[in-house]
XYZ file of C-alpha atoms in Angstrom:
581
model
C 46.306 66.926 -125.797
C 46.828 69.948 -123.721
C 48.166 69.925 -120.111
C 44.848 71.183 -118.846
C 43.014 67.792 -120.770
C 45.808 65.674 -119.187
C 45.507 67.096 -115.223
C 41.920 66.858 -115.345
C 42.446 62.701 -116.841
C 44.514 62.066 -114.234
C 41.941 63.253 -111.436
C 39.345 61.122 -112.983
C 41.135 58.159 -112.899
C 42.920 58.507 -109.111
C 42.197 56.037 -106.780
C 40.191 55.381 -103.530
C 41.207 57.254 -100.332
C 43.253 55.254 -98.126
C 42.087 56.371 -94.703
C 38.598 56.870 -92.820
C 37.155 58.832 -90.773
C 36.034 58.080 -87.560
C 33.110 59.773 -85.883
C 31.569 58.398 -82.545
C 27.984 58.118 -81.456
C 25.946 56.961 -78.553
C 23.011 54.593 -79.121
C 20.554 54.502 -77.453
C 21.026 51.149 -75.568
C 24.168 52.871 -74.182
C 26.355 51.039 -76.341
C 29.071 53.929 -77.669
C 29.299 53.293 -81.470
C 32.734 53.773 -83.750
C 31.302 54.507 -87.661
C 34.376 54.582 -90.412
C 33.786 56.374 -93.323
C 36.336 56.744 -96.076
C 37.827 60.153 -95.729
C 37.776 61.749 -98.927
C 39.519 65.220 -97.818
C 42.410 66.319 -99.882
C 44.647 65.806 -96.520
C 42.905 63.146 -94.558
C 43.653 63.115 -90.368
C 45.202 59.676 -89.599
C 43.389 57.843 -86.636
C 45.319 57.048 -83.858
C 44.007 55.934 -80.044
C 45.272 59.302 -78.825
C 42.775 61.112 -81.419
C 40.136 59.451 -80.716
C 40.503 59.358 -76.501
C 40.766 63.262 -77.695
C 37.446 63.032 -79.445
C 36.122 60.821 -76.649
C 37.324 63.264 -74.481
C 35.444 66.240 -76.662
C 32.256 64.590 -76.806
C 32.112 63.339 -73.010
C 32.049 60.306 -73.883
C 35.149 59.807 -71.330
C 33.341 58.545 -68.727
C 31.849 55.810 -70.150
C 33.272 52.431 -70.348
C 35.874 51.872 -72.633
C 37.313 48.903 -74.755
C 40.386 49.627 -75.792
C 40.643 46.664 -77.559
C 38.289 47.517 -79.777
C 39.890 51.214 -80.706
C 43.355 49.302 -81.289
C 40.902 47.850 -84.130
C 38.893 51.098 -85.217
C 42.495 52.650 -85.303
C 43.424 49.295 -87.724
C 40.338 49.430 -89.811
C 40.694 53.960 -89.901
C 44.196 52.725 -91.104
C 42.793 50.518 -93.930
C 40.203 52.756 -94.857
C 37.495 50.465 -94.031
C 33.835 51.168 -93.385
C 31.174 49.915 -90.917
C 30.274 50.418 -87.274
C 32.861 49.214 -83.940
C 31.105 48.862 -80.753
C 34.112 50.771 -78.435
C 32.260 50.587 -75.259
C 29.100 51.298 -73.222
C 27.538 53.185 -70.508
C 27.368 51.198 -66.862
C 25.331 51.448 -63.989
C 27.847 50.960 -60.786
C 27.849 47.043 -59.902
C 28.459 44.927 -56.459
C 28.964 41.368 -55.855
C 28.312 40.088 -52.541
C 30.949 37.270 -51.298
C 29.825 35.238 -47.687
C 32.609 34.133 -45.460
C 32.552 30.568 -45.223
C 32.261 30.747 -41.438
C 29.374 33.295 -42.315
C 31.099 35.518 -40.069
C 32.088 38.540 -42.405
C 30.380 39.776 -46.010
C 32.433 41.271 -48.291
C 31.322 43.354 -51.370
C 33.087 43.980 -54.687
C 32.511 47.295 -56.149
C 32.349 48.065 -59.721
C 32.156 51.958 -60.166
C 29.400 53.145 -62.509
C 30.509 54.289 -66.066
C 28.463 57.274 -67.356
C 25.528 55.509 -65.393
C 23.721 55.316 -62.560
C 26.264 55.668 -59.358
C 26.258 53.266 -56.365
C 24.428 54.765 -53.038
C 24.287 53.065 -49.739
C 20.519 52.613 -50.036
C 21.299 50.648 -53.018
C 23.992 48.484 -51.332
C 22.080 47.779 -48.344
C 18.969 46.653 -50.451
C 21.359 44.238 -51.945
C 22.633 43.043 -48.714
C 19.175 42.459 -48.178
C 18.585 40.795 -51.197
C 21.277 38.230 -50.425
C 19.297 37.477 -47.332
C 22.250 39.393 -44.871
C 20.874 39.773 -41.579
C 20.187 43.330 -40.618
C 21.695 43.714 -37.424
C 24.986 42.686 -38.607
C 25.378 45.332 -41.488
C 27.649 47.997 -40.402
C 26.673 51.776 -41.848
C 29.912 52.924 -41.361
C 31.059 49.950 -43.549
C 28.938 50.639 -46.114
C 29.452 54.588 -46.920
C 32.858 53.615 -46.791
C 32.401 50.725 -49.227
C 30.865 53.135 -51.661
C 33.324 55.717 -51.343
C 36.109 53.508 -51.799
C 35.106 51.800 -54.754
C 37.522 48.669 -55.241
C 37.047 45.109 -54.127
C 36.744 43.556 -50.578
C 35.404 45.844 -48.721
C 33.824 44.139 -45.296
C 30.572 45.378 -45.158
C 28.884 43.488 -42.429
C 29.995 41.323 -39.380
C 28.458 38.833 -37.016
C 27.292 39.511 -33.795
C 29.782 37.560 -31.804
C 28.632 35.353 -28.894
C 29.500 36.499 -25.860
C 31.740 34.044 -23.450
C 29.859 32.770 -20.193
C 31.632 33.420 -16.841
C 33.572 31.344 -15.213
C 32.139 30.294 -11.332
C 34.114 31.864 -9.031
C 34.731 32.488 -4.777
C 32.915 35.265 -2.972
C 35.396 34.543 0.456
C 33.081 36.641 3.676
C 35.631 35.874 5.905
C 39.327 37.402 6.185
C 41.780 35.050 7.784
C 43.367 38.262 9.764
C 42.979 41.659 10.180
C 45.837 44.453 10.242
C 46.201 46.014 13.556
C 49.141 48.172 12.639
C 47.967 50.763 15.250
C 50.265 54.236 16.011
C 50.139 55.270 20.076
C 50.181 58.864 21.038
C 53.746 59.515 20.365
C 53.505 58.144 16.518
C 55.332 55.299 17.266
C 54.229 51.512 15.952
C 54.689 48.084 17.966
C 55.450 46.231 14.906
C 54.814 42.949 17.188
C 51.288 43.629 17.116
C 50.896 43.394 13.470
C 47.977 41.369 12.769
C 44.958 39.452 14.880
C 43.744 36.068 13.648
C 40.385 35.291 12.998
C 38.655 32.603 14.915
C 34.947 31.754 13.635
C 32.015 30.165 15.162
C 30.213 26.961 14.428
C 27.625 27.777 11.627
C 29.404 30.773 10.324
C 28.994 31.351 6.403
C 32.621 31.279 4.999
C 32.305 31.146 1.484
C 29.598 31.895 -1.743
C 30.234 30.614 -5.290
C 28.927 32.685 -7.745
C 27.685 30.749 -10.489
C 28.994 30.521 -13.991
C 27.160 31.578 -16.594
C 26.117 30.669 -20.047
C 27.022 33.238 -21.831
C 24.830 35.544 -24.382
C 24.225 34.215 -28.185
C 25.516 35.698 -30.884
C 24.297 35.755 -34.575
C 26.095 34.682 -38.080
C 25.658 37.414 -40.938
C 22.648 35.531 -42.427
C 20.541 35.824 -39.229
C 21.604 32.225 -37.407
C 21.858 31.783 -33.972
C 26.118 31.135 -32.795
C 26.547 29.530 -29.520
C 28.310 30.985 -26.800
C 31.066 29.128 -25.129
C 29.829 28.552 -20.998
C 31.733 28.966 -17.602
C 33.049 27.163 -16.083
C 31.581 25.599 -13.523
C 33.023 26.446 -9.438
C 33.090 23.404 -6.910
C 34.262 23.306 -3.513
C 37.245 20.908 -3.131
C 35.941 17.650 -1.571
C 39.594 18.060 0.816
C 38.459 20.826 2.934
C 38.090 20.242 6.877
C 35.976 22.059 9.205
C 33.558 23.391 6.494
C 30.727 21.884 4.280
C 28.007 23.174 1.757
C 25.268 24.443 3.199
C 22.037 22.115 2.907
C 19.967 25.036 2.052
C 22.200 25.952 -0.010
C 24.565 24.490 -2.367
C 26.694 27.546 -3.006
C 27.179 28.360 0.475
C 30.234 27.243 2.315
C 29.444 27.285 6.285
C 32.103 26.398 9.022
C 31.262 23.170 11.014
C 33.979 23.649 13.817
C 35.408 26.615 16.148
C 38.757 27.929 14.470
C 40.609 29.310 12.015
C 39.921 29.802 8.890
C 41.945 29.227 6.481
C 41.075 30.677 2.844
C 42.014 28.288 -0.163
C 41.940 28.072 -3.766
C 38.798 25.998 -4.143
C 36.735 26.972 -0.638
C 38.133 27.764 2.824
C 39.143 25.404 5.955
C 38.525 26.011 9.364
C 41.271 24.787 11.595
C 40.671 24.765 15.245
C 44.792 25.112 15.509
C 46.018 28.301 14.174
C 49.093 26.913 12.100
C 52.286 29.264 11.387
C 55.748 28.406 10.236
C 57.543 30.892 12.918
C 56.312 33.574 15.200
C 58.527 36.388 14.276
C 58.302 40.172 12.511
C 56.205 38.211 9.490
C 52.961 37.425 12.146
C 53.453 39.923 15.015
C 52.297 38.462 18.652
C 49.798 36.209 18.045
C 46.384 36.137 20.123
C 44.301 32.815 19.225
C 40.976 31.651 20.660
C 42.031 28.116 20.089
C 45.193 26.171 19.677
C 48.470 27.409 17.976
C 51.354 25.370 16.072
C 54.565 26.842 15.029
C 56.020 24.926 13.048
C 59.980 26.770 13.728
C 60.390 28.682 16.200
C 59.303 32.365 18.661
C 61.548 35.014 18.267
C 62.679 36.865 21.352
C 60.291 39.706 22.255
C 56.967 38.107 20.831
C 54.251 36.533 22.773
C 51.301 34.204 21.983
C 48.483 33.927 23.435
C 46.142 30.552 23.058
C 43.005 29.604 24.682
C 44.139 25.964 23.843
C 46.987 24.503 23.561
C 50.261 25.402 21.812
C 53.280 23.669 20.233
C 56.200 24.978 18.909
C 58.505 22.422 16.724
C 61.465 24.095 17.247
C 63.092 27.047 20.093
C 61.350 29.764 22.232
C 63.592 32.516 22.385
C 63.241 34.741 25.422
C 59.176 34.928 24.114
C 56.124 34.777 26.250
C 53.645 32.138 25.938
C 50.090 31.928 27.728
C 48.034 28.981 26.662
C 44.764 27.517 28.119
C 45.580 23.958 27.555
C 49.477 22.702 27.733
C 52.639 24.049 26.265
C 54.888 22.237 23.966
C 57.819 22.967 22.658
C 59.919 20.170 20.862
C 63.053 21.662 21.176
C 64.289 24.126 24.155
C 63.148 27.521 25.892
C 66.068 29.572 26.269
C 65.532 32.667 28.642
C 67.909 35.339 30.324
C 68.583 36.626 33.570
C 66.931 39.923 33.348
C 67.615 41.256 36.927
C 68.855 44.858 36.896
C 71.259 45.878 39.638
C 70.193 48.776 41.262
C 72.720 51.633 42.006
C 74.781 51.776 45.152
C 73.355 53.318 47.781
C 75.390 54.163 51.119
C 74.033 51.947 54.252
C 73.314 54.020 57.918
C 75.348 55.320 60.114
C 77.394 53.660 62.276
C 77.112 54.458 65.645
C 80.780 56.211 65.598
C 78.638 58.902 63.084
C 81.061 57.188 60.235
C 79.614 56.161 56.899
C 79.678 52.331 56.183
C 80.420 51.071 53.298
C 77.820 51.058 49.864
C 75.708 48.207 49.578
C 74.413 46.773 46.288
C 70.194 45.861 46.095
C 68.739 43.974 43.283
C 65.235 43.856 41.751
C 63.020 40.398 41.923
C 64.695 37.655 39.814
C 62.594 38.188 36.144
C 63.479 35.756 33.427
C 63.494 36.492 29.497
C 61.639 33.762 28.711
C 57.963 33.229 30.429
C 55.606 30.213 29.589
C 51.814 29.686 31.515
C 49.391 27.267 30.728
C 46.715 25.678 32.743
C 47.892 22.298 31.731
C 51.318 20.708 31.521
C 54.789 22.460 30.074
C 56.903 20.168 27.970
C 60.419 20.947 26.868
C 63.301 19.356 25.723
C 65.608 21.689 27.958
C 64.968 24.659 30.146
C 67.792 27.572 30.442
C 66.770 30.626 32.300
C 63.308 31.121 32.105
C 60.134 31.286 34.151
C 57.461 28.516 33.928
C 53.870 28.511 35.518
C 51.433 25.434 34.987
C 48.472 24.019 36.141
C 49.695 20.771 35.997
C 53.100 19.195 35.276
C 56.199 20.288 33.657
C 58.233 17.946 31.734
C 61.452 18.928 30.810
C 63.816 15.540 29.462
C 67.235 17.442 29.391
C 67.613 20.093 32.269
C 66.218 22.565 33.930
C 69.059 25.529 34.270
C 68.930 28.912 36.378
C 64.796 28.943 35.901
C 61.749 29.600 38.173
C 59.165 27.509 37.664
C 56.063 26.583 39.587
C 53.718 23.195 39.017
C 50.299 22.374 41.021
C 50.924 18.974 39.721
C 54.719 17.885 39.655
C 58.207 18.454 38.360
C 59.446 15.863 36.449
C 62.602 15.562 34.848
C 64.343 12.588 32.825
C 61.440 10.346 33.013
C 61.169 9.540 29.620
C 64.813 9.239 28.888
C 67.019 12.001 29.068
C 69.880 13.998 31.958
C 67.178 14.752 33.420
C 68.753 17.808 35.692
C 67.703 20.649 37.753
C 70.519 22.793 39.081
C 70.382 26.811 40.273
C 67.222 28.802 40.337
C 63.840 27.905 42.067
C 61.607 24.899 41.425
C 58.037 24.559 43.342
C 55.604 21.575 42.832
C 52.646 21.062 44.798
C 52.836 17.084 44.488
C 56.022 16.108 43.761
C 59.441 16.475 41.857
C 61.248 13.545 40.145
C 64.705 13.845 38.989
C 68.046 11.662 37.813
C 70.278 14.953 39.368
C 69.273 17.416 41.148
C 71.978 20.256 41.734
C 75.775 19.748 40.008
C 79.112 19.225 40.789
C 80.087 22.660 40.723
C 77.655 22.896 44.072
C 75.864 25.361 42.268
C 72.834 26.853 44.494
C 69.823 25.261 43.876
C 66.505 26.085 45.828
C 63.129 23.135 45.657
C 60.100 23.263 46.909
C 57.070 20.976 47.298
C 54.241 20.514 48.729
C 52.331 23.293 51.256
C 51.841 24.668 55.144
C 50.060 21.731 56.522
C 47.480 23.748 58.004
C 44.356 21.144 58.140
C 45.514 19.990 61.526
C 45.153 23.576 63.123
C 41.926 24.377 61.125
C 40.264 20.893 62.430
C 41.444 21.583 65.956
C 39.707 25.275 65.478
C 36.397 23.193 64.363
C 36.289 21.087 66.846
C 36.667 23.688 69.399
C 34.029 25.389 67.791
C 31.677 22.346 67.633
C 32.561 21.810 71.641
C 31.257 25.562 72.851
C 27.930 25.106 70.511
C 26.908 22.248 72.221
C 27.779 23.575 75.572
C 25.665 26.994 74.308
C 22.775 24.109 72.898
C 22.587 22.106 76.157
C 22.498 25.382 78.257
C 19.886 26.502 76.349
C 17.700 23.531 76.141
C 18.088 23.652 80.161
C 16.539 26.833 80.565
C 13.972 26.062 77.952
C 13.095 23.152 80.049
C 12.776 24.982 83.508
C 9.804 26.943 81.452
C 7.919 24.219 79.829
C 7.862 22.563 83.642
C 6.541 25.799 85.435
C 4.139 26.310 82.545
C 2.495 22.416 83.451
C 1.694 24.105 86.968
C -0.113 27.346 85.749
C 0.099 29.993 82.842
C 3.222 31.564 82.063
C 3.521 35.257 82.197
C 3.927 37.677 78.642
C 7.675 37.819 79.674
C 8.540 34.149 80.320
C 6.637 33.379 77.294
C 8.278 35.716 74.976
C 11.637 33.903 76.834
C 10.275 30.781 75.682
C 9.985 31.672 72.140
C 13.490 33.331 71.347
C 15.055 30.508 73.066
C 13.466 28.184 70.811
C 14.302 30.043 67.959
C 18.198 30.426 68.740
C 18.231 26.248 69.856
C 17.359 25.884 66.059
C 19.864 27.939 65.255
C 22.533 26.298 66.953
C 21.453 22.915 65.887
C 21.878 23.927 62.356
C 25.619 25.440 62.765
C 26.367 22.518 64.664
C 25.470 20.022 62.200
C 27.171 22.470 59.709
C 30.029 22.230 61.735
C 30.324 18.387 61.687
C 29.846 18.008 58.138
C 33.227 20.327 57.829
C 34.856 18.429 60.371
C 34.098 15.128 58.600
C 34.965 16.580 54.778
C 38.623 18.052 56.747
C 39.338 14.828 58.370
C 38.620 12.634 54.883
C 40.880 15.187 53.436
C 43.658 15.034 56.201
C 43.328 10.914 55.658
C 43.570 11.115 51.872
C 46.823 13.843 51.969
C 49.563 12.590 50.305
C 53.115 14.417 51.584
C 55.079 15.959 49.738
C 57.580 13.876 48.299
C 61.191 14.106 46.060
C 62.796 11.397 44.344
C 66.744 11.962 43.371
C 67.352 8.831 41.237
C 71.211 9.114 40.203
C 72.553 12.307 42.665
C 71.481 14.437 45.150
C 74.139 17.381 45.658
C 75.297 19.755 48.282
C 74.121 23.337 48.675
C 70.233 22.258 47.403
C 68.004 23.308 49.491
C 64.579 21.367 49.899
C 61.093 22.819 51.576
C 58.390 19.590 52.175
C 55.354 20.882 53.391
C 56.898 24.146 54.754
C 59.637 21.932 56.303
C 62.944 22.860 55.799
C 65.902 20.573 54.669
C 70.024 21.482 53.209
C 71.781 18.804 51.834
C 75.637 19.413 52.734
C 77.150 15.812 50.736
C 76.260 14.407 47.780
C 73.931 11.155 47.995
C 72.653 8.709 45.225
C 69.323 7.216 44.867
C 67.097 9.408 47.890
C 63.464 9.727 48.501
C 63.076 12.460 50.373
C 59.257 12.850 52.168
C 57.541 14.385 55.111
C 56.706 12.102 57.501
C 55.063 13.112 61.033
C 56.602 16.960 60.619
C 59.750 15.870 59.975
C 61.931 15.307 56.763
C 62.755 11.794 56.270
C 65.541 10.488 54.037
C 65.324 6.946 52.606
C 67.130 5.162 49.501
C 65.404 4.809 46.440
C 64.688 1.448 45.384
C 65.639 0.403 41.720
């Protein structure tokens, strides 16, 4: 056989190609189709997945979804040279799944891009929301566009409408307790005593309003249910507050029932008719109170209070003023100084030679640092250099040192335990003064007064002179008067003795009325000379030289020391007498 013969046997009997061929087509249900065929070609193109993402890639069929899966197996099967069909993926609309927060509070979505198919809008997202019964109002549009931009998984979407907290109740205060008087005078300059002035309210003045708490506003889950909003609290006056009360017409109206001052507190405001501070000092300024003050420390030197009731200070008053309309108490002492400025020398006259004398010195009235005035009684523990003015007593239990003071009730010192002293200076009571020591052992001089000018006797002698000449005037009078009405029995009196007639009538009634004027004065000034009590001192331990006493404008100098006296004006004169135990 020739060669030719034997090359064409040989093609005859060679076998099956070992590879296929792999073309791709897209059915029309979407689904992208694989078909092997054996490939037959005298060099047949191996299949491999980066040929055929080549030929997906050449016959846009990229975009669709892909298996790969199932081209590791078309690349197996091309490899095999097997036939048939290999479903390597499909087109795909874009998908979402819609996941609820268990508290219903937040909706997410998970976002499956589309593949070839239709793409995701937010129309079509919202209508889904919809679907899955989401309430409207809590789907966000901003959410959603970025949602579908994004693509991907857990994208929040939509949110409840959170409730909104009520309000808590709270205090509308409307009073202030002071008010700033930091005030500048013409020169710029600022008394930083005067830096505040307390309040003082009326019976019936509206303190305090509660504004009411409130509920607070709804909200709404993502599926359209109501969420409850957490309340206020609820504002109530403290049941511990004095001087106030709720309003009956009102229950969240706080009204003062008492005078004072207020005093603004967490839970409702106070009204204290006694102005409480724990020292008078650069922290309150002077203080200037309709109603009563209490310190509880002390006054610092320079400041003054003024009270229209009483005050008490716990502790020292320090060269401070104090003007109260009730009485004055201080628990510990008032300490003053002797603020008496010497003047400068000045030459005396001439002597009659024409030589100058020598200088003389001349001093200012005796003022004290200290200076305390109330309309009632003073009470101290001690009293050093300072000037006291009361409308009653003073009470001092220590001493009373190198002060002025002046009582229209009495001095009193040591009565309740105590020294009980009062050497140097000036004391005057209008009653009496009552003391263990009066004066000291150093002599020191010490100047008392009590008592006043007895000048009832001289007035009553003055009425009764008076009441003497109208009678005489009255009986003269009613003489004449009587002369007329005689003559006028006998005939007609004449136009002038009648007018007579008539003004002596009228100025007898005159008279008569002074007159018994007169002896109603007489009788009030001679109850009142029977009733006077005289002026009286009682020295219970020592009296000592160098005191000087005044009783009733009676003069008296003690020049020894005495125990135990009781020293009183009796018939004009001063009258010594020991003091019974």
């Amino acid at each position: 056989m020739s060669d030719q013969q034997n090359s064409s046997a040989d093609a005859a009997q060679s076998p099956v190609a070992q590879v296929s061929a792999v073309s791709l087509r897209l059915a029309d249900d979407g689904q992208l189709l694989a078909e092997l065929t054996p490939d037959c070609s005298e060099i047949p193109m191996p299949v491999s997945i980066m040929s055929l993402r080549g030929q997906l890639q050449d016959q846009s069929f990229a975009e669709l979804w892909i298996d790969d899966d199932a081209l590791q197996d078309v690349v197996v099967k091309a490899a095999s040279g097997e036939s048939g069909v290999v479903v390597i993926g499909e087109r795909r609309d874009a998908k979402a799944e819609v996941h609820i927060a268990n508290n219903k509070r937040v909706v997410h979505v998970d976002i499956e891009p589309a593949y070839g198919g239709q793409p995701l809008s937010v129309k079509m997202l919202r209508e889904l929301l919809k679907n899955n019964r989401i309430a409207a109002n809590c789907i966000d549009s901003s959410l959603l566009e970025q949602a579908v931009a994004g693509q991907g998984s857990n994208h929040i979407v939509a949110r409840a409408i959170e409730p909104i907290a009520g309000q808590d109740g709270y205090l509308n205060i409307l009073i202030e307790e002071s008010v700033a008087t930091l005030d500048e005078d013409a020169q710029g300059n600022i008394d930083f005593h005067k830096l505040q002035e307390f309040v003082v309210v009326e019976q019936g003045v509206e303190l305090a309003r509660v504004a009411p708490h409130t509920l607070g506003t709804p909200g709404e889950d993502v599926l359209g249910m109501p969420i409850a909003p957490q309340a206020g609290k609820p504002f109530s006056f403290s049941a511990a507050l004095t001087g106030a009360a709720i309003s009956d017409d009102d229950d969240n109206l706080l009204i003062a029932t008492v005078k004072g001052h207020p005093v603004i507190l967490q839970d409702g405001v106070s009204v204290d008719p006694t102005l409480v501070l724990p020292n008078v000092n650069l922290a309150s300024g002077n203080i200037d109170f309709d109603g009563s003050v209490l310190v509880k420390g002390s006054v610092a030197s320079g400041y003054e209070i003024r009270a229209t009731g009483d005050v008490v200070v716990k502790d020292t008053v320090d060269k401070a003023t104090i003007i109260a309309g009730g009485n004055i108490s201080v628990a510990n002492g008032i300490i003053g100084e002797d603020r008496t400025a010497k003047l400068k020398k000045r030459p005396m006259a001439m002597s009659v030679e024409g030589e100058q004398a020598p200088e003389e010195e001349s001093f200012e009235t005796l003022q004290m640092g200290a200076y305390l005035e109330a309309a009632g009684d003073i009470v101290a523990r001690f009293v050093n250099m300072a000037e006291l003015k009361t409308g009653q007593n003073i009470e001092v239990r220590e001493y009373l040192m190198h002060s002025r003071v002046s009582a229209l009730g009495s001095v009193l010192l040591g009565q309740k335990g105590g020294r009980g002293a009062i050497f140097g200076g000036y004391s005057y009571a209008l009653k009496s003064i009552a003391v263990n020591n009066l004066g000291n052992d150093a002599y020191i001089k010490t100047a008392v007064e009590v008592g006043e000018l007895n000048t009832d006797g001289v007035k009553l002698k003055e009425l009764h002179e008076l009441a003497q000449k109208r009678r005489v005037d009255t009986d003269k009078l009613a003489t004449a008067l009587d002369k007329i009405r005689r003559y006028e029995a006998v005939k007609p009196l004449t136009s002038e003795l009648a007018e007579k007639a008539g003004k002596i009538t009228k100025t007898l009634a005159v008279l008569i009325a002074q007159s018994e004027k007169l002896a109603v004065a007489i009788a009030q000034l001679e109850q009142k000379i029977t009733n006077r009590q005289p002026a009286l001192v009682t020295v219970k331990k020592m009296l000592y030289p160098n005191v000087s006493l005044t009783l009733d404008g009676l003069g008296y100098q003690q020049k020894m020391e005495s125990k135990a006296l009781c020293l009183m004006n009796v018939a004009g004169e001063v009258q010594l007498s020991a003091l019974q135990a």
